[in-house]
Short mmCIF file of C-alpha atoms in Angstrom, two decimals:
data_model
loop_
_atom_site.label_atom_id
_atom_site.label_comp_id
_atom_site.label_asym_id
_atom_site.label_seq_id
_atom_site.Cartn_x
_atom_site.Cartn_y
_atom_site.Cartn_z
CA MET A 1 22.67 12.02 -40.41
CA VAL A 2 23.65 10.23 -37.23
CA SER A 3 23.04 13.29 -35.08
CA GLN A 4 19.66 13.76 -36.72
CA LEU A 5 18.73 10.13 -36.02
CA LEU A 6 19.84 10.54 -32.42
CA ALA A 7 17.87 13.77 -32.00
CA GLN A 8 14.75 12.20 -33.46
CA THR A 9 15.19 9.17 -31.22
CA ILE A 10 15.52 11.34 -28.13
CA VAL A 11 12.40 13.30 -29.06
CA ASN A 12 10.48 10.06 -29.53
CA GLY A 13 11.86 8.76 -26.26
CA ILE A 14 10.73 11.86 -24.40
CA ASN A 15 7.24 11.49 -25.82
CA VAL A 16 6.97 7.89 -24.65
CA GLY A 17 8.75 8.68 -21.39
CA ALA A 18 6.23 11.35 -20.48
CA ILE A 19 3.50 8.70 -20.59
CA TYR A 20 5.67 6.40 -18.47
CA GLY A 21 5.98 9.23 -15.95
CA LEU A 22 2.27 9.92 -15.88
CA ALA A 23 1.48 6.22 -15.51
CA ALA A 24 4.00 5.96 -12.66
CA VAL A 25 2.82 8.95 -10.63
CA GLY A 26 -0.53 7.34 -9.87
CA LEU A 27 1.12 4.11 -8.78
CA SER A 28 3.68 6.01 -6.72
CA LEU A 29 0.93 7.96 -4.93
CA THR A 30 -1.09 4.93 -3.88
CA PHE A 31 1.99 3.00 -2.83
CA GLY A 32 3.67 5.95 -1.12
CA VAL A 33 0.64 7.24 0.74
CA MET A 34 -1.22 4.11 1.72
CA LYS A 35 1.21 1.23 1.15
CA ILE A 36 -1.14 -0.36 -1.34
CA LEU A 37 0.71 -1.76 -4.34
CA ASN A 38 -1.96 -1.77 -7.02
CA ILE A 39 -0.65 -4.15 -9.68
CA ALA A 40 -3.90 -3.60 -11.57
CA HIS A 41 -2.77 -0.01 -12.20
CA GLY A 42 -2.18 -0.85 -15.86
CA GLU A 43 -5.73 -2.20 -16.08
CA PHE A 44 -7.11 1.16 -14.96
CA LEU A 45 -4.90 2.72 -17.64
CA MET A 46 -6.31 0.32 -20.22
CA LEU A 47 -9.88 1.22 -19.22
CA GLY A 48 -9.02 4.91 -19.60
CA GLY A 49 -7.85 4.27 -23.14
CA TYR A 50 -11.07 2.46 -24.01
CA VAL A 51 -13.29 5.14 -22.47
CA ALA A 52 -11.61 7.72 -24.72
CA PHE A 53 -11.94 5.32 -27.66
CA TRP A 54 -15.68 5.09 -26.99
CA LEU A 55 -16.11 8.80 -26.60
CA LEU A 56 -14.41 9.36 -29.97
CA THR A 57 -16.10 6.60 -31.98
CA LEU A 58 -19.59 6.86 -30.46
CA TRP A 59 -19.90 10.60 -29.99
CA GLY A 60 -17.04 11.96 -32.03
CA LEU A 61 -15.51 13.68 -29.00
CA ASP A 62 -11.93 14.84 -29.50
CA PRO A 63 -9.66 12.75 -27.26
CA PHE A 64 -7.85 15.79 -25.88
CA TRP A 65 -11.10 17.51 -24.94
CA CYS A 66 -12.49 14.38 -23.35
CA LEU A 67 -9.49 13.95 -21.01
CA PRO A 68 -11.40 15.50 -18.08
CA LEU A 69 -14.32 13.13 -18.75
CA VAL A 70 -11.98 10.15 -18.75
CA ALA A 71 -10.38 11.38 -15.53
CA VAL A 72 -13.79 11.62 -13.88
CA ALA A 73 -14.85 8.21 -15.19
CA LEU A 74 -11.68 6.54 -13.91
CA PHE A 75 -11.89 8.44 -10.63
CA VAL A 76 -15.32 6.84 -10.14
CA ILE A 77 -14.13 3.37 -11.21
CA GLY A 78 -11.17 3.74 -8.84
CA ALA A 79 -13.45 4.94 -6.05
CA ILE A 80 -15.79 1.96 -6.46
CA SER A 81 -12.88 -0.51 -6.60
CA TYR A 82 -11.41 1.03 -3.47
CA LYS A 83 -14.65 0.98 -1.50
CA LEU A 84 -15.51 -2.57 -2.51
CA LEU A 85 -12.09 -4.20 -2.40
CA PHE A 86 -9.20 -2.19 -1.01
CA ALA A 87 -10.87 -0.33 1.89
CA GLY A 88 -11.16 -3.58 3.82
CA ILE A 89 -7.41 -4.04 4.00
CA ALA A 90 -6.61 -0.42 4.93
CA ARG A 91 -6.85 -1.19 8.64
CA PHE A 92 -4.20 -3.90 8.51
CA HIS A 93 -0.57 -3.46 9.43
CA GLU A 94 1.51 -2.15 6.51
CA GLU A 95 3.18 -5.42 5.59
CA ILE A 96 -0.07 -7.40 5.56
CA ARG A 97 -1.68 -4.54 3.66
CA VAL A 98 0.91 -4.68 0.86
CA LYS A 99 0.58 -8.45 0.52
CA ASN A 100 -3.19 -8.37 0.42
CA SER A 101 -3.22 -5.48 -2.02
CA LEU A 102 -1.13 -7.64 -4.37
CA LEU A 103 -3.78 -10.36 -4.23
CA ILE A 104 -6.64 -7.94 -4.88
CA GLY A 105 -4.69 -6.28 -7.70
CA PHE A 106 -4.04 -9.68 -9.23
CA GLY A 107 -7.76 -10.43 -9.10
CA LEU A 108 -8.54 -7.18 -10.91
CA PHE A 109 -5.82 -8.01 -13.41
CA LEU A 110 -7.79 -11.17 -14.24
CA VAL A 111 -11.23 -9.54 -14.27
CA PHE A 112 -10.79 -6.17 -16.00
CA PRO A 113 -9.35 -7.56 -19.28
CA GLN A 114 -12.34 -9.91 -19.56
CA ILE A 115 -14.75 -7.02 -19.05
CA ALA A 116 -12.84 -5.09 -21.71
CA ARG A 117 -13.07 -8.07 -24.10
CA LEU A 118 -16.84 -8.21 -23.60
CA LEU A 119 -17.32 -4.49 -24.20
CA TRP A 120 -14.75 -3.79 -26.90
CA THR A 121 -13.75 -7.26 -28.22
CA GLY A 122 -10.13 -8.41 -28.24
CA ASP A 123 -9.15 -6.19 -31.16
CA ILE A 124 -6.30 -3.76 -30.80
CA ARG A 125 -7.78 -0.27 -30.88
CA ALA A 126 -6.07 3.02 -31.50
CA ILE A 127 -7.59 6.42 -30.90
CA THR A 128 -7.21 8.20 -34.20
CA PRO A 129 -8.55 11.73 -34.46
CA SER A 130 -8.24 13.40 -37.88
CA TYR A 131 -4.92 15.01 -37.03
CA SER A 132 -3.15 11.87 -35.79
CA GLY A 133 0.06 11.12 -37.65
CA THR A 134 0.61 14.75 -38.64
CA SER A 135 3.79 16.47 -37.57
CA PHE A 136 5.75 19.66 -38.03
CA PRO A 137 9.48 20.05 -38.61
CA PHE A 138 11.42 21.55 -35.75
CA LEU A 139 15.14 22.13 -36.35
CA SER A 140 16.21 18.78 -37.76
CA VAL A 141 13.49 16.60 -36.25
CA HIS A 142 9.82 15.91 -36.80
CA VAL A 143 7.52 16.59 -33.90
CA GLY A 144 4.10 14.94 -34.04
CA TYR A 145 1.16 17.05 -32.89
CA VAL A 146 -0.35 14.18 -30.93
CA PRO A 147 2.83 13.22 -29.03
CA LEU A 148 3.52 16.88 -28.31
CA GLY A 149 0.00 17.27 -26.96
CA GLY A 150 0.57 14.16 -24.87
CA LEU A 151 3.78 15.59 -23.47
CA LEU A 152 2.02 18.81 -22.51
CA ILE A 153 -0.82 16.89 -20.87
CA SER A 154 1.64 14.77 -18.87
CA VAL A 155 3.65 17.77 -17.72
CA THR A 156 0.52 19.71 -16.78
CA SER A 157 -1.04 16.79 -14.87
CA ILE A 158 2.13 16.05 -12.94
CA LEU A 159 2.70 19.71 -12.15
CA ALA A 160 -0.88 19.91 -10.91
CA VAL A 161 -0.35 16.90 -8.63
CA HIS A 162 2.91 18.38 -7.39
CA LEU A 163 1.30 21.75 -6.60
CA PHE A 164 -1.62 20.00 -4.93
CA LEU A 165 0.73 18.05 -2.64
CA THR A 166 2.99 20.97 -1.73
CA ARG A 167 0.73 24.02 -1.75
CA THR A 168 -2.73 23.01 -0.59
CA TYR A 169 -3.92 22.07 2.87
CA TRP A 170 -5.35 18.83 1.55
CA GLY A 171 -2.12 17.97 -0.22
CA LYS A 172 -0.12 18.55 2.93
CA ALA A 173 -2.57 16.35 4.80
CA VAL A 174 -1.89 13.64 2.21
CA ARG A 175 1.86 13.95 2.74
CA GLY A 176 1.40 13.94 6.49
CA THR A 177 -0.73 10.80 6.23
CA SER A 178 1.92 9.06 4.16
CA GLU A 179 4.61 9.94 6.70
CA ASN A 180 2.73 9.03 9.86
CA TRP A 181 -0.93 8.09 9.60
CA LYS A 182 -1.36 7.87 13.35
CA ALA A 183 -0.12 11.40 13.89
CA ALA A 184 -2.28 12.52 10.95
CA LYS A 185 -5.36 11.19 12.72
CA LEU A 186 -4.35 13.10 15.85
CA MET A 187 -4.24 16.29 13.75
CA GLY A 188 -7.87 15.80 12.80
CA ILE A 189 -7.18 14.39 9.35
CA ASN A 190 -9.69 11.82 8.16
CA VAL A 191 -7.19 9.18 7.13
CA ASP A 192 -9.78 6.80 5.65
CA ARG A 193 -11.10 9.51 3.38
CA THR A 194 -7.56 10.53 2.40
CA TYR A 195 -6.83 6.94 1.34
CA PHE A 196 -10.08 6.80 -0.61
CA LEU A 197 -9.38 10.05 -2.47
CA MET A 198 -5.76 9.19 -3.22
CA PHE A 199 -6.62 5.79 -4.64
CA SER A 200 -9.28 7.36 -6.84
CA LEU A 201 -6.88 10.09 -7.93
CA GLY A 202 -4.27 7.45 -8.78
CA SER A 203 -6.85 5.67 -10.92
CA ALA A 204 -7.79 8.95 -12.65
CA LEU A 205 -4.13 9.60 -13.48
CA ALA A 206 -3.86 6.09 -14.90
CA GLY A 207 -6.89 6.88 -17.03
CA LEU A 208 -5.26 10.01 -18.43
CA ALA A 209 -2.14 8.01 -19.27
CA GLY A 210 -4.40 5.45 -20.95
CA VAL A 211 -5.80 8.08 -23.32
CA LEU A 212 -2.26 9.06 -24.30
CA VAL A 213 -1.38 5.40 -24.83
CA GLY A 214 -4.41 5.00 -27.08
CA LEU A 215 -3.44 8.11 -29.02
CA THR A 216 0.25 7.38 -29.53
CA GLN A 217 0.20 3.58 -29.54
CA ALA A 218 -2.84 1.35 -29.09
CA VAL A 219 -4.89 -0.33 -26.39
CA SER A 220 -6.00 -3.92 -26.19
CA PRO A 221 -7.60 -5.75 -23.25
CA ASP A 222 -4.26 -7.26 -22.29
CA VAL A 223 -2.13 -4.14 -22.46
CA GLY A 224 -2.43 -3.53 -18.71
CA MET A 225 0.35 -5.68 -17.29
CA GLU A 226 2.90 -4.17 -19.65
CA TRP A 227 2.07 -0.71 -18.30
CA THR A 228 1.99 -1.82 -14.69
CA LEU A 229 5.53 -3.12 -15.23
CA LYS A 230 6.67 0.13 -16.85
CA ALA A 231 5.13 2.16 -14.03
CA LEU A 232 6.72 -0.10 -11.45
CA ILE A 233 10.16 0.26 -13.05
CA VAL A 234 9.78 4.04 -13.06
CA VAL A 235 8.62 4.10 -9.43
CA VAL A 236 11.61 2.00 -8.37
CA LEU A 237 13.93 4.17 -10.45
CA ALA A 238 12.54 7.37 -8.92
CA GLY A 239 12.04 6.21 -5.36
CA ILE A 240 8.86 6.56 -3.36
CA GLY A 241 7.33 9.92 -2.64
CA SER A 242 8.80 12.10 -5.35
CA VAL A 243 6.28 13.23 -7.95
CA GLY A 244 8.73 15.25 -10.01
CA GLY A 245 11.24 12.43 -9.67
CA ALA A 246 8.75 9.94 -11.06
CA PHE A 247 8.25 12.12 -14.11
CA LEU A 248 11.99 12.58 -14.70
CA SER A 249 12.55 8.86 -14.28
CA GLY A 250 9.81 8.21 -16.83
CA LEU A 251 11.67 10.41 -19.30
CA ILE A 252 14.96 8.65 -18.53
CA LEU A 253 13.41 5.24 -19.16
CA GLY A 254 11.70 6.42 -22.34
CA VAL A 255 14.87 7.91 -23.81
CA LEU A 256 17.03 4.93 -22.81
CA GLU A 257 14.58 2.51 -24.40
CA ALA A 258 14.39 4.58 -27.58
CA ILE A 259 18.17 4.76 -27.92
CA GLY A 260 18.49 1.11 -26.93
CA ALA A 261 16.07 0.16 -29.70
CA ILE A 262 18.57 1.42 -32.31
CA PHE A 263 21.17 -1.07 -31.14
CA MET A 264 19.15 -3.83 -29.58
CA GLY A 265 15.96 -3.83 -31.60
CA PRO A 266 13.08 -5.51 -29.77
CA TYR A 267 15.36 -6.50 -26.88
CA ALA A 268 15.42 -2.87 -25.74
CA VAL A 269 12.35 -3.72 -23.63
CA ALA A 270 14.69 -5.70 -21.38
CA LEU A 271 16.62 -2.51 -20.63
CA GLY A 272 13.92 -1.41 -18.20
CA LEU A 273 14.15 -4.67 -16.31
CA VAL A 274 17.95 -4.40 -16.15
CA ILE A 275 17.59 -0.88 -14.74
CA PHE A 276 15.03 -2.23 -12.27
CA LEU A 277 17.48 -4.82 -10.96
CA LEU A 278 20.47 -2.48 -10.93
CA ILE A 279 18.60 0.18 -8.97
CA LEU A 280 17.35 -2.35 -6.43
CA MET A 281 20.89 -3.65 -5.95
CA LEU A 282 22.81 -0.36 -5.96
CA ARG A 283 20.41 2.35 -4.84
CA PRO A 284 17.27 0.83 -3.34
CA GLN A 285 15.87 4.21 -2.30
CA GLY A 286 15.77 5.25 -5.96
CA LEU A 287 17.32 8.22 -7.73
CA PHE A 288 15.12 10.84 -6.09
CA GLY A 289 13.87 9.08 -2.96
CA LYS A 290 15.03 9.66 0.57
CA ALA A 291 17.27 7.06 2.14
CA MET B 1 -18.99 16.09 42.77
CA GLN B 2 -19.25 19.37 40.87
CA THR B 3 -20.43 17.93 37.53
CA ALA B 4 -20.82 21.36 35.95
CA ASN B 5 -17.09 21.94 35.94
CA LEU B 6 -16.05 18.56 34.67
CA VAL B 7 -14.61 18.66 31.18
CA LEU B 8 -13.53 15.08 30.63
CA GLU B 9 -15.28 12.14 32.23
CA VAL B 10 -14.05 8.64 31.63
CA GLU B 11 -16.32 6.05 33.19
CA ASN B 12 -15.53 2.37 33.73
CA ILE B 13 -13.84 1.70 30.42
CA ASP B 14 -12.45 -1.68 29.39
CA VAL B 15 -9.96 -1.61 26.52
CA TYR B 16 -8.43 -4.53 24.65
CA HIS B 17 -5.38 -4.88 22.44
CA GLY B 18 -6.64 -7.76 20.32
CA ASP B 19 -7.47 -10.48 22.85
CA ILE B 20 -5.49 -8.98 25.67
CA GLN B 21 -7.28 -6.71 28.07
CA ALA B 22 -5.21 -3.60 28.78
CA LEU B 23 -7.58 -1.48 30.89
CA TRP B 24 -10.06 -2.68 33.49
CA GLN B 25 -12.95 -0.48 34.61
CA VAL B 26 -10.89 2.69 34.46
CA SER B 27 -12.55 5.94 35.50
CA LEU B 28 -10.96 9.35 35.42
CA GLN B 29 -12.00 12.98 35.52
CA VAL B 30 -10.36 16.17 34.40
CA GLY B 31 -11.93 19.43 35.49
CA ASP B 32 -12.06 22.66 33.54
CA GLY B 33 -8.55 24.07 33.20
CA GLU B 34 -7.13 21.47 35.53
CA LEU B 35 -3.73 19.81 35.25
CA VAL B 36 -4.05 16.09 35.96
CA SER B 37 -1.12 13.71 36.05
CA LEU B 38 -1.25 10.06 35.19
CA ILE B 39 1.52 8.07 36.83
CA GLY B 40 2.41 4.43 36.86
CA ALA B 41 5.02 1.93 35.77
CA ASN B 42 5.89 1.02 32.20
CA GLY B 43 3.17 -1.09 30.63
CA ALA B 44 0.59 -0.11 33.24
CA GLY B 45 -1.78 1.18 30.56
CA LYS B 46 -1.23 4.95 30.66
CA THR B 47 -0.61 5.26 26.93
CA THR B 48 -3.56 2.97 26.19
CA LEU B 49 -5.77 5.24 28.27
CA VAL B 50 -4.83 8.48 26.51
CA GLU B 51 -4.97 6.80 23.09
CA THR B 52 -8.47 5.60 23.89
CA ILE B 53 -9.54 9.11 24.90
CA ALA B 54 -8.00 10.41 21.65
CA GLY B 55 -10.08 7.92 19.67
CA LEU B 56 -7.21 5.80 18.34
CA LEU B 57 -8.60 2.85 20.30
CA SER B 58 -12.20 2.23 21.21
CA PRO B 59 -13.31 0.91 24.57
CA ALA B 60 -15.18 -2.41 24.72
CA SER B 61 -17.36 -1.01 27.46
CA GLY B 62 -17.77 2.16 29.46
CA THR B 63 -18.15 5.75 28.27
CA ILE B 64 -16.02 8.79 27.60
CA ARG B 65 -17.65 12.21 27.73
CA PHE B 66 -16.15 15.57 26.93
CA GLN B 67 -18.15 18.66 27.91
CA GLY B 68 -21.13 16.37 28.23
CA VAL B 69 -20.82 14.89 24.71
CA ARG B 70 -20.06 11.21 24.25
CA LEU B 71 -16.72 10.66 22.53
CA ASP B 72 -16.12 6.94 22.78
CA LEU B 73 -17.93 6.19 19.52
CA GLU B 74 -16.21 8.97 17.56
CA PRO B 75 -13.17 8.42 15.31
CA ALA B 76 -9.92 10.18 16.23
CA HIS B 77 -10.28 13.06 13.77
CA LYS B 78 -13.65 13.99 15.28
CA VAL B 79 -12.21 13.95 18.79
CA VAL B 80 -9.68 16.59 17.69
CA GLU B 81 -12.52 18.77 16.39
CA ARG B 82 -14.12 18.59 19.84
CA GLY B 83 -10.99 20.10 21.34
CA ILE B 84 -8.90 17.20 22.62
CA CYS B 85 -5.37 16.87 21.30
CA LEU B 86 -2.89 14.12 22.10
CA ILE B 87 0.86 14.47 21.75
CA PRO B 88 1.87 10.83 21.35
CA GLU B 89 4.81 9.23 23.08
CA ASP B 90 6.90 9.13 19.87
CA LYS B 91 5.94 12.80 19.27
CA GLY B 92 4.46 11.90 15.87
CA ILE B 93 6.44 14.52 13.98
CA PHE B 94 6.07 14.54 10.19
CA ARG B 95 9.81 14.13 9.77
CA GLY B 96 10.07 14.79 6.04
CA MET B 97 8.06 18.00 6.16
CA SER B 98 9.14 21.46 7.25
CA VAL B 99 8.53 22.87 10.72
CA MET B 100 6.06 25.31 9.22
CA GLU B 101 4.14 22.53 7.43
CA ASN B 102 4.00 20.52 10.63
CA LEU B 103 2.46 23.47 12.44
CA GLU B 104 0.04 24.10 9.58
CA LEU B 105 -1.20 20.51 9.78
CA GLY B 106 -1.72 21.06 13.50
CA ALA B 107 -4.39 23.57 12.52
CA PHE B 108 -6.15 21.19 10.15
CA THR B 109 -9.59 21.24 11.76
CA PRO B 110 -11.87 23.91 10.22
CA GLN B 111 -12.28 25.99 13.37
CA SER B 112 -8.56 26.05 14.18
CA ARG B 113 -7.65 26.84 10.56
CA LYS B 114 -9.62 30.07 10.75
CA ALA B 115 -7.57 31.26 13.72
CA LYS B 116 -4.30 29.99 12.23
CA GLU B 117 -2.43 33.30 11.97
CA GLU B 118 -3.13 34.20 15.59
CA THR B 119 -2.17 30.77 16.89
CA PHE B 120 1.06 30.89 14.89
CA LYS B 121 2.02 34.04 16.81
CA LEU B 122 1.18 32.40 20.12
CA VAL B 123 3.25 29.29 19.32
CA TYR B 124 6.21 31.30 18.03
CA GLY B 125 5.95 33.38 21.21
CA LEU B 126 6.24 30.25 23.35
CA PHE B 127 8.96 28.69 21.21
CA PRO B 128 10.95 31.38 19.34
CA ILE B 129 13.29 28.66 18.05
CA LEU B 130 10.45 27.24 15.92
CA GLU B 131 10.11 30.54 14.09
CA THR B 132 13.81 30.73 13.27
CA ARG B 133 13.70 27.10 12.09
CA LYS B 134 10.39 27.21 10.28
CA ALA B 135 11.80 26.23 6.88
CA GLN B 136 13.90 23.40 8.34
CA ILE B 137 12.93 19.77 7.74
CA ALA B 138 11.46 18.57 11.02
CA GLY B 139 13.39 15.29 11.10
CA THR B 140 16.65 17.23 11.43
CA LEU B 141 15.62 19.02 14.64
CA SER B 142 17.12 17.93 17.96
CA GLY B 143 15.03 15.85 20.36
CA GLY B 144 14.13 18.85 22.50
CA GLU B 145 13.19 20.95 19.48
CA GLN B 146 11.04 18.11 18.19
CA GLN B 147 9.18 18.00 21.50
CA MET B 148 8.66 21.76 21.27
CA LEU B 149 7.37 21.31 17.73
CA ALA B 150 5.02 18.56 18.92
CA ILE B 151 3.64 20.82 21.65
CA GLY B 152 3.43 23.80 19.29
CA ARG B 153 1.67 21.71 16.67
CA ALA B 154 -0.83 20.47 19.26
CA LEU B 155 -1.54 24.08 20.31
CA MET B 156 -2.27 24.94 16.67
CA SER B 157 -5.45 22.87 16.98
CA LYS B 158 -6.60 25.24 19.77
CA PRO B 159 -7.26 22.40 22.23
CA LYS B 160 -9.40 22.71 25.33
CA LEU B 161 -7.69 19.62 26.68
CA LEU B 162 -4.10 18.76 25.88
CA MET B 163 -2.83 15.25 26.55
CA CYS B 164 0.95 14.83 26.71
CA ASP B 165 2.31 11.28 26.68
CA GLU B 166 5.74 11.25 28.33
CA PRO B 167 6.96 14.64 27.09
CA SER B 168 10.23 14.23 28.99
CA LEU B 169 11.17 10.95 27.33
CA GLY B 170 14.77 10.93 26.11
CA LEU B 171 15.42 14.61 26.76
CA ALA B 172 18.22 16.30 28.70
CA PRO B 173 17.26 17.45 32.23
CA LEU B 174 17.53 21.14 31.35
CA VAL B 175 15.25 20.70 28.34
CA VAL B 176 12.79 18.72 30.46
CA LYS B 177 12.60 21.58 32.94
CA ASN B 178 11.83 23.98 30.12
CA ILE B 179 9.15 21.68 28.65
CA PHE B 180 7.44 21.31 32.02
CA LYS B 181 7.50 25.08 32.45
CA VAL B 182 5.78 25.52 29.11
CA ILE B 183 3.16 22.89 29.93
CA GLN B 184 2.44 24.77 33.13
CA GLN B 185 2.13 28.04 31.18
CA ILE B 186 -0.28 26.42 28.74
CA ASN B 187 -2.35 25.16 31.64
CA GLN B 188 -2.39 28.60 33.26
CA SER B 189 -3.78 30.04 30.03
CA GLY B 190 -6.88 27.93 30.65
CA VAL B 191 -6.17 24.71 28.74
CA GLY B 192 -6.83 21.49 30.62
CA VAL B 193 -3.84 19.16 30.65
CA LEU B 194 -3.65 15.42 31.10
CA LEU B 195 0.00 14.59 31.64
CA VAL B 196 1.41 11.08 31.43
CA GLU B 197 4.79 11.01 33.13
CA GLN B 198 7.42 8.59 34.35
CA ASN B 199 9.09 11.43 36.20
CA VAL B 200 6.68 11.08 39.11
CA ARG B 201 8.09 13.80 41.35
CA ALA B 202 7.89 16.41 38.61
CA ALA B 203 4.47 15.22 37.48
CA LEU B 204 3.04 15.45 40.98
CA GLY B 205 4.69 18.81 41.52
CA LEU B 206 2.87 20.28 38.53
CA ALA B 207 -0.52 18.67 38.90
CA ASN B 208 -3.64 19.52 40.86
CA THR B 209 -4.80 15.92 40.97
CA ALA B 210 -3.20 12.67 39.94
CA TYR B 211 -4.16 9.10 39.13
CA VAL B 212 -1.97 6.09 39.78
CA ILE B 213 -2.41 3.35 37.18
CA GLU B 214 -1.27 -0.17 37.99
CA ASN B 215 -1.76 -3.22 35.77
CA GLY B 216 -4.51 -1.51 33.80
CA ARG B 217 -6.49 -0.39 36.85
CA VAL B 218 -6.73 2.85 38.74
CA ALA B 219 -4.85 2.03 41.93
CA GLY B 220 -5.49 5.37 43.53
CA HIS B 221 -6.18 9.01 42.92
CA GLY B 222 -6.29 12.21 44.82
CA LEU B 223 -4.74 15.63 45.20
CA ALA B 224 -1.23 15.56 43.83
CA LYS B 225 0.32 17.04 46.95
CA ASN B 226 -1.30 14.33 49.09
CA LEU B 227 0.04 11.62 46.79
CA LEU B 228 3.53 13.06 47.24
CA ASP B 229 3.23 12.12 50.92
CA ASP B 230 1.45 8.82 50.30
CA GLU B 231 3.62 6.01 51.58
CA ARG B 232 2.68 3.58 48.81
CA VAL B 233 3.49 6.12 46.12
CA ILE B 234 6.77 6.98 47.80
CA ASN B 235 7.76 3.31 48.02
CA ALA B 236 6.70 2.43 44.50
CA TYR B 237 7.77 5.46 42.48
CA LEU B 238 9.81 7.94 44.46
CA GLY B 239 12.16 5.66 46.36
CA THR B 240 12.73 5.90 50.10
CA ALA B 241 15.33 8.58 50.29
#
């Protein structure tokens, strides 16, 4: 019985953790590449959840099939936000850039939930296709179709980002830019455009995570900050610049929280914050980051 | 003045770092396939000048032309596409990436990417050590190897004009000799070189012509071998031995 409970808890933790990982990768990219800490990352995630909610309720589109549409929509929203708000601070020195990006992100954190309230009211919405809640038995545990689908989507997206960064010319240019933007310019890389694309991509990844949040949990206009915090914890746990590390750290956090919930109940949420502090004190470069 | 042969023409540029003026009415010319040295004390404005040509800084006034095309309004990544490549003073190595990836990024511009395979051979021919270390993370190379990588990476962009900012900085004398030899070889293959150097004797020995920069102004220029005998240059930079 106990082993079965533990196994089920770990499976649930992995499902949640995969979303943590996906939410964190976008944040890690924008912070790692352009030293912009977008604390409105969770708001982009929230918008992604609502876009999928709309697509399902208005047009009956299956949430899994509309993932590419959500990604495109959030890419555009991210692109507009970047051009209007963040691009202006890109020319500043890194430290000033981080500080100003916090202010802009905080502004978006105030504005986006209000827009969401206008469009979708303050109700908590879940994305519920016909097959949500169904599961199949696997060994001694139950595996839900929706969480399994979410896990596959997370793994695929993160693998795609990883391959993009390590195998393609553009991805290498992104890594070069994050290491030394001045040298990147001297190589003929358009650094401004790289920043623009990476911010938009980060927003698109947040949108994908938002769909999974809507499917497995629920979205409300104020859900953003919670997810920004989760993503931030995962980024700190993983260290900057490691896409695979961010995903693994997401899984670690998800499983720890799930197991913690057995013993600590609702206080398990604090586990993430404890990890956050411990990592900053003991291993500030993160588990997978370079010193 | 044989304008037809001139590749790079810098005319009366003023450059500011914020409110502070760093260059005053600087003019400079590099001919086709020429090796030009830029000498002067620390803080004289040599780095500012090459960074302005590379497009990292923009002049407040004056013009920069390359093969007759105005460059001073272009961003840095466009300047590279025109065929000017700067190796910065800190070498600008992508330290967390492999040697191979560094070289690949050197050939980022569309026209150089097409010729990538060929240029790889050329660079590995000049620096065999880079081929044996191609999978190594660049930050773990020695100082001399990093300078070789920086030069090799610059060559990957197939430059018509190569600007080297203090390539000898912090390197052992034997390595410096080797680096200078390679720069000379590159120049003899038809690439124009603008060399910024503290090592004045070596810089003048390599160059056809040279410019002396003092306090952000061109204090003198001429044939390098004449400057070697110039009393002011000897007193200021070579010492009276």
